[in-house]
Tab-separated table of N, CA and C in Angstrom:
chain	number	residue	atom	x	y	z
A	1	GLN	N	-4.463	109.241	-48.742
A	1	GLN	CA	-3.115	109.419	-48.846
A	1	GLN	C	-2.625	110.655	-48.161
A	2	VAL	N	-1.480	110.560	-47.621
A	2	VAL	CA	-0.947	111.851	-47.084
A	2	VAL	C	0.387	112.108	-47.636
A	3	GLN	N	0.786	113.422	-48.126
A	3	GLN	CA	1.997	113.703	-48.576
A	3	GLN	C	2.730	114.548	-47.634
A	4	LEU	N	4.056	114.268	-47.288
A	4	LEU	CA	4.916	114.808	-46.299
A	4	LEU	C	6.068	115.219	-46.832
A	5	VAL	N	6.373	116.670	-46.556
A	5	VAL	CA	7.498	117.242	-47.013
A	5	VAL	C	8.314	117.823	-45.907
A	6	GLU	N	9.643	117.422	-45.628
A	6	GLU	CA	10.327	117.937	-44.659
A	6	GLU	C	11.396	119.117	-45.098
A	7	SER	N	11.690	119.878	-44.159
A	7	SER	CA	12.523	121.035	-44.514
A	7	SER	C	13.126	121.467	-43.341
A	8	GLY	N	14.262	122.312	-43.366
A	8	GLY	CA	15.012	122.805	-42.292
A	8	GLY	C	16.178	122.318	-41.813
A	9	GLY	N	16.630	121.150	-42.676
A	9	GLY	CA	18.005	120.492	-42.313
A	9	GLY	C	19.208	121.286	-42.742
A	10	GLY	N	20.285	120.741	-42.291
A	10	GLY	CA	21.431	121.540	-42.780
A	10	GLY	C	22.650	121.343	-41.902
A	11	LEU	N	23.624	122.192	-41.952
A	11	LEU	CA	24.945	121.972	-41.159
A	11	LEU	C	24.895	122.784	-40.024
A	12	VAL	N	25.146	122.198	-38.914
A	12	VAL	CA	25.143	123.077	-37.655
A	12	VAL	C	26.483	122.767	-36.750
A	13	GLN	N	26.714	123.434	-35.944
A	13	GLN	CA	28.060	123.307	-35.024
A	13	GLN	C	27.459	122.506	-33.884
A	14	PRO	N	28.291	121.769	-33.196
A	14	PRO	CA	27.997	121.106	-31.902
A	14	PRO	C	27.559	122.184	-30.868
A	15	GLY	N	26.443	121.913	-30.248
A	15	GLY	CA	25.796	122.796	-29.279
A	15	GLY	C	24.769	123.873	-29.937
A	16	GLY	N	24.833	123.662	-31.187
A	16	GLY	CA	23.715	124.582	-32.092
A	16	GLY	C	22.266	124.131	-32.088
A	17	SER	N	21.446	124.825	-32.651
A	17	SER	CA	20.114	124.535	-32.851
A	17	SER	C	19.529	124.429	-34.228
A	18	LEU	N	18.421	123.640	-34.498
A	18	LEU	CA	17.703	123.729	-35.842
A	18	LEU	C	16.353	123.373	-35.456
A	19	ARG	N	15.508	123.829	-36.470
A	19	ARG	CA	14.084	123.469	-36.286
A	19	ARG	C	13.688	123.023	-37.600
A	20	LEU	N	13.121	121.619	-37.674
A	20	LEU	CA	12.787	120.997	-38.855
A	20	LEU	C	11.318	121.156	-38.911
A	21	SER	N	10.793	121.236	-40.004
A	21	SER	CA	9.391	121.335	-40.487
A	21	SER	C	8.888	120.190	-41.272
A	22	CYS	N	7.607	119.863	-41.052
A	22	CYS	CA	7.022	118.802	-42.087
A	22	CYS	C	5.764	119.246	-42.537
A	23	ALA	N	5.542	119.664	-43.764
A	23	ALA	CA	4.269	120.011	-44.249
A	23	ALA	C	3.569	118.893	-44.688
A	24	ALA	N	2.169	118.664	-44.330
A	24	ALA	CA	1.352	117.679	-44.870
A	24	ALA	C	0.307	118.040	-45.757
A	25	SER	N	0.034	117.263	-46.670
A	25	SER	CA	-1.119	117.610	-47.615
A	25	SER	C	-1.787	116.327	-47.943
A	26	GLY	N	-2.990	116.511	-48.253
A	26	GLY	CA	-3.854	115.188	-48.734
A	26	GLY	C	-4.811	114.966	-47.500
A	27	ARG	N	-4.849	113.645	-46.971
A	27	ARG	CA	-5.688	113.247	-45.946
A	27	ARG	C	-5.584	114.399	-44.888
A	28	THR	N	-6.694	114.555	-44.138
A	28	THR	CA	-6.765	115.462	-42.903
A	28	THR	C	-5.792	115.279	-42.017
A	29	PHE	N	-4.930	116.196	-41.860
A	29	PHE	CA	-3.686	116.180	-41.080
A	29	PHE	C	-4.112	115.926	-39.538
A	30	SER	N	-5.087	116.520	-38.995
A	30	SER	CA	-5.521	116.534	-37.698
A	30	SER	C	-6.090	115.130	-37.172
A	31	ASN	N	-6.124	114.203	-38.199
A	31	ASN	CA	-6.555	112.805	-37.861
A	31	ASN	C	-5.393	111.976	-37.705
A	32	CYS	N	-4.270	112.497	-38.046
A	32	CYS	CA	-3.073	111.504	-38.108
A	32	CYS	C	-2.178	111.829	-36.725
A	33	TYR	N	-1.694	110.631	-36.309
A	33	TYR	CA	-0.464	110.646	-35.308
A	33	TYR	C	0.729	110.933	-36.208
A	34	MET	N	1.672	111.895	-35.638
A	34	MET	CA	2.783	112.358	-36.207
A	34	MET	C	3.917	111.980	-35.463
A	35	ALA	N	5.149	111.930	-36.226
A	35	ALA	CA	6.310	111.443	-35.527
A	35	ALA	C	7.584	111.848	-36.456
A	36	TRP	N	8.846	111.986	-35.661
A	36	TRP	CA	10.025	112.052	-36.401
A	36	TRP	C	10.823	110.870	-36.114
A	37	PHE	N	11.503	110.379	-37.191
A	37	PHE	CA	12.533	109.302	-37.116
A	37	PHE	C	13.713	109.849	-37.640
A	38	ARG	N	14.771	109.177	-37.412
A	38	ARG	CA	16.064	109.487	-37.957
A	38	ARG	C	16.995	108.229	-38.349
A	39	GLN	N	17.770	108.378	-39.443
A	39	GLN	CA	18.632	107.362	-39.746
A	39	GLN	C	20.009	107.839	-40.306
A	40	ALA	N	21.040	107.350	-39.673
A	40	ALA	CA	22.377	107.596	-39.789
A	40	ALA	C	22.901	106.555	-40.817
A	41	PRO	N	24.084	106.796	-41.445
A	41	PRO	CA	24.604	105.830	-42.338
A	41	PRO	C	24.988	104.566	-41.736
A	42	GLY	N	24.554	103.446	-42.215
A	42	GLY	CA	24.732	102.331	-41.700
A	42	GLY	C	24.051	101.673	-40.529
A	43	LYS	N	23.070	102.502	-40.098
A	43	LYS	CA	22.183	102.122	-38.964
A	43	LYS	C	20.725	101.919	-39.262
A	44	GLU	N	19.811	101.481	-38.557
A	44	GLU	CA	18.624	101.458	-38.712
A	44	GLU	C	17.899	102.767	-38.454
A	45	ARG	N	16.846	102.765	-39.022
A	45	ARG	CA	15.957	104.030	-38.746
A	45	ARG	C	15.398	104.039	-37.529
A	46	GLU	N	15.597	105.075	-36.711
A	46	GLU	CA	15.126	105.004	-35.184
A	46	GLU	C	13.996	106.063	-34.893
A	47	PHE	N	13.222	105.908	-33.854
A	47	PHE	CA	12.252	106.734	-33.343
A	47	PHE	C	13.078	108.091	-32.801
A	48	VAL	N	12.499	109.314	-32.943
A	48	VAL	CA	12.995	110.284	-32.380
A	48	VAL	C	11.928	111.101	-31.230
A	49	ALA	N	10.771	111.162	-31.921
A	49	ALA	CA	9.685	111.812	-31.159
A	49	ALA	C	8.321	111.780	-31.947
A	50	GLY	N	7.360	111.527	-31.005
A	50	GLY	CA	5.960	111.458	-31.585
A	50	GLY	C	5.010	112.246	-30.942
A	51	THR	N	3.853	112.651	-31.504
A	51	THR	CA	2.719	113.400	-30.929
A	51	THR	C	1.514	113.138	-31.333
A	52	THR	N	0.472	112.864	-30.469
A	52	THR	CA	-0.873	112.351	-30.771
A	52	THR	C	-1.593	113.494	-31.609
A	53	ARG	N	-3.004	113.209	-31.885
A	53	ARG	CA	-3.490	114.258	-33.049
A	53	ARG	C	-3.659	115.600	-32.628
A	54	THR	N	-3.938	115.721	-31.117
A	54	THR	CA	-4.081	117.000	-30.627
A	54	THR	C	-2.845	117.751	-30.420
A	55	GLY	N	-1.899	116.874	-30.315
A	55	GLY	CA	-0.311	117.562	-29.852
A	55	GLY	C	-0.125	117.550	-28.357
A	56	LEU	N	-1.284	117.147	-27.786
A	56	LEU	CA	-0.960	117.045	-26.189
A	56	LEU	C	-0.234	115.877	-25.701
A	57	GLY	N	-0.243	114.954	-26.334
A	57	GLY	CA	0.448	113.588	-26.086
A	57	GLY	C	1.824	113.582	-26.735
A	58	LEU	N	2.912	113.337	-26.026
A	58	LEU	CA	4.229	113.586	-26.457
A	58	LEU	C	5.123	112.427	-26.091
A	59	GLN	N	6.071	112.024	-27.014
A	59	GLN	CA	7.085	110.708	-26.749
A	59	GLN	C	8.195	111.265	-27.262
A	60	TYR	N	9.241	110.893	-26.529
A	60	TYR	CA	10.720	110.957	-27.013
A	60	TYR	C	11.579	109.872	-26.690
A	61	ALA	N	12.479	109.651	-27.661
A	61	ALA	CA	13.646	108.662	-27.357
A	61	ALA	C	14.591	109.282	-26.318
A	62	ALA	N	15.064	108.272	-25.441
A	62	ALA	CA	15.756	108.684	-24.310
A	62	ALA	C	17.034	109.741	-24.707
A	63	SER	N	17.611	109.387	-25.857
A	63	SER	CA	18.842	110.014	-26.415
A	63	SER	C	18.424	111.592	-26.625
A	64	VAL	N	17.196	111.817	-26.854
A	64	VAL	CA	17.024	113.453	-27.257
A	64	VAL	C	16.141	113.949	-26.227
A	65	LYS	N	15.533	113.290	-25.294
A	65	LYS	CA	14.728	113.798	-24.114
A	65	LYS	C	15.443	115.101	-23.483
A	66	GLY	N	14.713	116.217	-23.446
A	66	GLY	CA	15.433	117.317	-22.628
A	66	GLY	C	16.077	118.326	-23.610
A	67	ARG	N	16.183	117.789	-24.890
A	67	ARG	CA	17.056	118.705	-25.999
A	67	ARG	C	16.139	118.992	-27.121
A	68	PHE	N	15.122	117.968	-27.372
A	68	PHE	CA	14.378	118.048	-28.616
A	68	PHE	C	13.044	118.225	-28.260
A	69	ALA	N	12.194	118.968	-29.117
A	69	ALA	CA	10.904	119.180	-28.686
A	69	ALA	C	9.924	119.135	-29.981
A	70	ILE	N	8.934	118.117	-30.096
A	70	ILE	CA	7.923	117.945	-31.138
A	70	ILE	C	6.611	118.750	-30.834
A	71	SER	N	6.188	119.347	-31.909
A	71	SER	CA	5.087	120.174	-31.716
A	71	SER	C	4.301	120.063	-33.239
A	72	ARG	N	2.993	120.444	-33.086
A	72	ARG	CA	2.386	120.560	-34.371
A	72	ARG	C	1.258	121.761	-34.334
A	73	ASP	N	1.013	122.116	-35.677
A	73	ASP	CA	0.109	123.358	-35.849
A	73	ASP	C	-1.017	122.668	-36.765
A	74	ASN	N	-2.208	122.206	-36.216
A	74	ASN	CA	-3.085	121.585	-37.164
A	74	ASN	C	-3.774	122.536	-38.190
A	75	ALA	N	-3.765	123.661	-37.869
A	75	ALA	CA	-4.305	124.799	-38.842
A	75	ALA	C	-3.324	125.048	-39.995
A	76	LYS	N	-1.965	124.764	-39.909
A	76	LYS	CA	-1.029	124.744	-40.919
A	76	LYS	C	-0.559	123.350	-41.359
A	77	SER	N	-1.264	122.383	-41.001
A	77	SER	CA	-0.976	120.885	-41.342
A	77	SER	C	0.591	120.971	-41.329
A	78	THR	N	1.075	121.157	-40.160
A	78	THR	CA	2.658	121.236	-40.157
A	78	THR	C	3.142	120.667	-38.821
A	79	VAL	N	4.039	119.804	-38.685
A	79	VAL	CA	4.715	119.262	-37.468
A	79	VAL	C	5.985	119.770	-37.310
A	80	TYR	N	6.626	119.991	-36.171
A	80	TYR	CA	8.010	120.546	-36.013
A	80	TYR	C	8.686	119.775	-35.202
A	81	LEU	N	10.124	119.924	-35.369
A	81	LEU	CA	10.995	119.321	-34.376
A	81	LEU	C	12.020	120.500	-33.895
A	82	GLN	N	12.044	121.014	-32.777
A	82	GLN	CA	13.103	121.810	-32.338
A	82	GLN	C	14.155	121.093	-31.845
A	83	MET	N	15.379	121.201	-32.298
A	83	MET	CA	16.442	120.515	-31.668
A	83	MET	C	17.455	121.473	-31.215
A	84	ASN	N	17.850	121.208	-30.117
A	84	ASN	CA	18.633	121.983	-29.197
A	84	ASN	C	20.081	121.348	-28.902
A	85	SER	N	20.995	121.776	-28.503
A	85	SER	CA	22.269	121.243	-27.800
A	85	SER	C	22.525	120.018	-28.807
A	86	LEU	N	22.728	120.238	-30.069
A	86	LEU	CA	22.985	119.146	-31.026
A	86	LEU	C	24.390	118.767	-30.891
A	87	ASN	N	24.803	117.486	-30.913
A	87	ASN	CA	26.018	116.749	-31.118
A	87	ASN	C	26.136	115.875	-32.348
A	88	SER	N	27.231	115.327	-32.578
A	88	SER	CA	27.455	114.559	-33.626
A	88	SER	C	26.747	113.451	-33.854
A	89	GLU	N	26.310	112.809	-32.543
A	89	GLU	CA	25.368	111.716	-32.753
A	89	GLU	C	24.122	111.858	-33.273
A	90	ASP	N	23.732	113.120	-33.455
A	90	ASP	CA	22.371	113.640	-33.847
A	90	ASP	C	22.471	113.743	-35.475
A	91	SER	N	23.620	113.507	-35.950
A	91	SER	CA	23.778	113.736	-37.404
A	91	SER	C	22.990	112.554	-38.072
A	92	ALA	N	22.152	112.892	-39.089
A	92	ALA	CA	21.227	111.804	-39.863
A	92	ALA	C	20.376	112.333	-40.788
A	93	VAL	N	19.681	111.560	-41.322
A	93	VAL	CA	18.538	111.998	-42.255
A	93	VAL	C	17.482	111.843	-41.297
A	94	TYR	N	16.605	112.937	-41.190
A	94	TYR	CA	15.415	113.110	-40.436
A	94	TYR	C	14.148	112.796	-41.116
A	95	TYR	N	13.256	111.917	-40.933
A	95	TYR	CA	12.035	111.646	-41.530
A	95	TYR	C	10.821	112.100	-40.686
A	96	CYS	N	9.807	112.485	-41.513
A	96	CYS	CA	8.472	112.799	-40.848
A	96	CYS	C	7.556	111.637	-41.187
A	97	ALA	N	6.734	111.356	-40.230
A	97	ALA	CA	6.110	109.940	-40.452
A	97	ALA	C	4.715	110.425	-39.811
A	98	ALA	N	3.678	109.648	-40.646
A	98	ALA	CA	2.283	109.820	-40.237
A	98	ALA	C	1.434	108.528	-40.105
A	99	SER	N	0.640	108.375	-39.037
A	99	SER	CA	-0.012	107.196	-38.983
A	99	SER	C	-1.464	107.481	-38.744
A	100	ARG	N	-2.249	106.632	-39.230
A	100	ARG	CA	-3.815	106.917	-39.242
A	100	ARG	C	-4.469	106.482	-38.099
A	101	THR	N	-3.699	105.425	-37.246
A	101	THR	CA	-4.514	104.757	-36.530
A	101	THR	C	-3.679	104.598	-35.074
A	102	THR	N	-2.423	104.899	-34.989
A	102	THR	CA	-1.819	104.562	-33.728
A	102	THR	C	-0.507	105.468	-33.607
A	103	TRP	N	0.125	105.475	-32.612
A	103	TRP	CA	1.575	106.241	-32.453
A	103	TRP	C	2.229	105.335	-31.570
A	104	GLY	N	3.789	105.374	-31.784
A	104	GLY	CA	4.617	104.713	-31.038
A	104	GLY	C	5.968	104.744	-31.672
A	105	PRO	N	6.983	103.865	-31.086
A	105	PRO	CA	8.413	104.182	-31.584
A	105	PRO	C	8.841	103.140	-32.651
A	106	THR	N	7.810	102.382	-33.374
A	106	THR	CA	8.390	101.551	-34.436
A	106	THR	C	7.883	102.086	-35.817
A	107	VAL	N	8.880	101.759	-36.572
A	107	VAL	CA	8.800	102.151	-37.969
A	107	VAL	C	7.367	101.461	-38.617
A	108	SER	N	6.847	100.461	-38.336
A	108	SER	CA	5.826	99.694	-38.844
A	108	SER	C	4.512	100.209	-38.517
A	109	GLU	N	4.405	101.043	-37.535
A	109	GLU	CA	3.213	101.751	-37.037
A	109	GLU	C	2.973	102.902	-37.959
A	110	TYR	N	3.755	103.365	-38.795
A	110	TYR	CA	3.389	104.668	-39.592
A	110	TYR	C	3.152	104.274	-41.060
A	111	ASP	N	2.148	104.885	-41.601
A	111	ASP	CA	1.752	104.561	-43.050
A	111	ASP	C	2.414	105.488	-44.060
A	112	TYR	N	2.833	106.631	-43.554
A	112	TYR	CA	3.189	107.726	-44.634
A	112	TYR	C	4.423	108.283	-44.153
A	113	TRP	N	5.474	108.361	-45.119
A	113	TRP	CA	6.668	108.958	-44.902
A	113	TRP	C	7.085	110.151	-45.961
A	114	GLY	N	7.820	111.082	-45.320
A	114	GLY	CA	8.501	112.047	-46.119
A	114	GLY	C	9.835	111.548	-46.795
A	115	GLN	N	10.221	112.506	-47.448
A	115	GLN	CA	11.555	111.998	-48.240
A	115	GLN	C	12.907	112.245	-47.443
A	116	GLY	N	12.710	112.928	-46.374
A	116	GLY	CA	13.912	113.131	-45.482
A	116	GLY	C	14.535	114.497	-45.543
A	117	THR	N	15.142	114.832	-44.493
A	117	THR	CA	16.078	116.065	-44.636
A	117	THR	C	17.242	115.812	-43.819
A	118	GLN	N	18.501	116.176	-44.424
A	118	GLN	CA	19.841	115.905	-43.777
A	118	GLN	C	20.311	116.831	-42.822
A	119	VAL	N	20.443	116.352	-41.524
A	119	VAL	CA	21.157	117.102	-40.482
A	119	VAL	C	22.620	116.714	-40.309
A	120	ILE	N	23.589	117.702	-40.255
A	120	ILE	CA	25.046	117.339	-40.138
A	120	ILE	C	25.265	118.279	-38.842
A	121	VAL	N	25.939	117.606	-38.024
A	121	VAL	CA	26.487	118.209	-36.818
A	121	VAL	C	27.820	118.255	-36.897
A	122	SER	N	28.421	119.161	-37.192
A	122	SER	CA	30.061	119.165	-37.404
A	122	SER	C	30.842	120.654	-37.177
A	123	VAL	N	31.872	120.649	-36.744
A	123	VAL	CA	32.709	121.850	-36.506
A	123	VAL	C	33.090	122.404	-38.039
């Protein structure tokens, strides 16, 4: 089992930045592929960014590429999402996810999920 706890969400103005954190406990963090997803009201959960076990492999959704950056610190069992140039379309609940075996952009590939942290981009 892996327990995931997100933090760092909040209210930010358009053009601003936030950094989300996801602390993991339980199963060895460094053995897991990690990702961030988000879900806006009335919409399906969508992939935002993902990283391999070492943190060297990175994937981004087209909508965030160039603005968001995923990283991980295996010594701290934590994955981060740096979000810059935020706009209203980035408003959503952001979820951290872990996979034991694979990584990719689909929800079904991930075994463990956090409870989510709310991000609201508004004036």
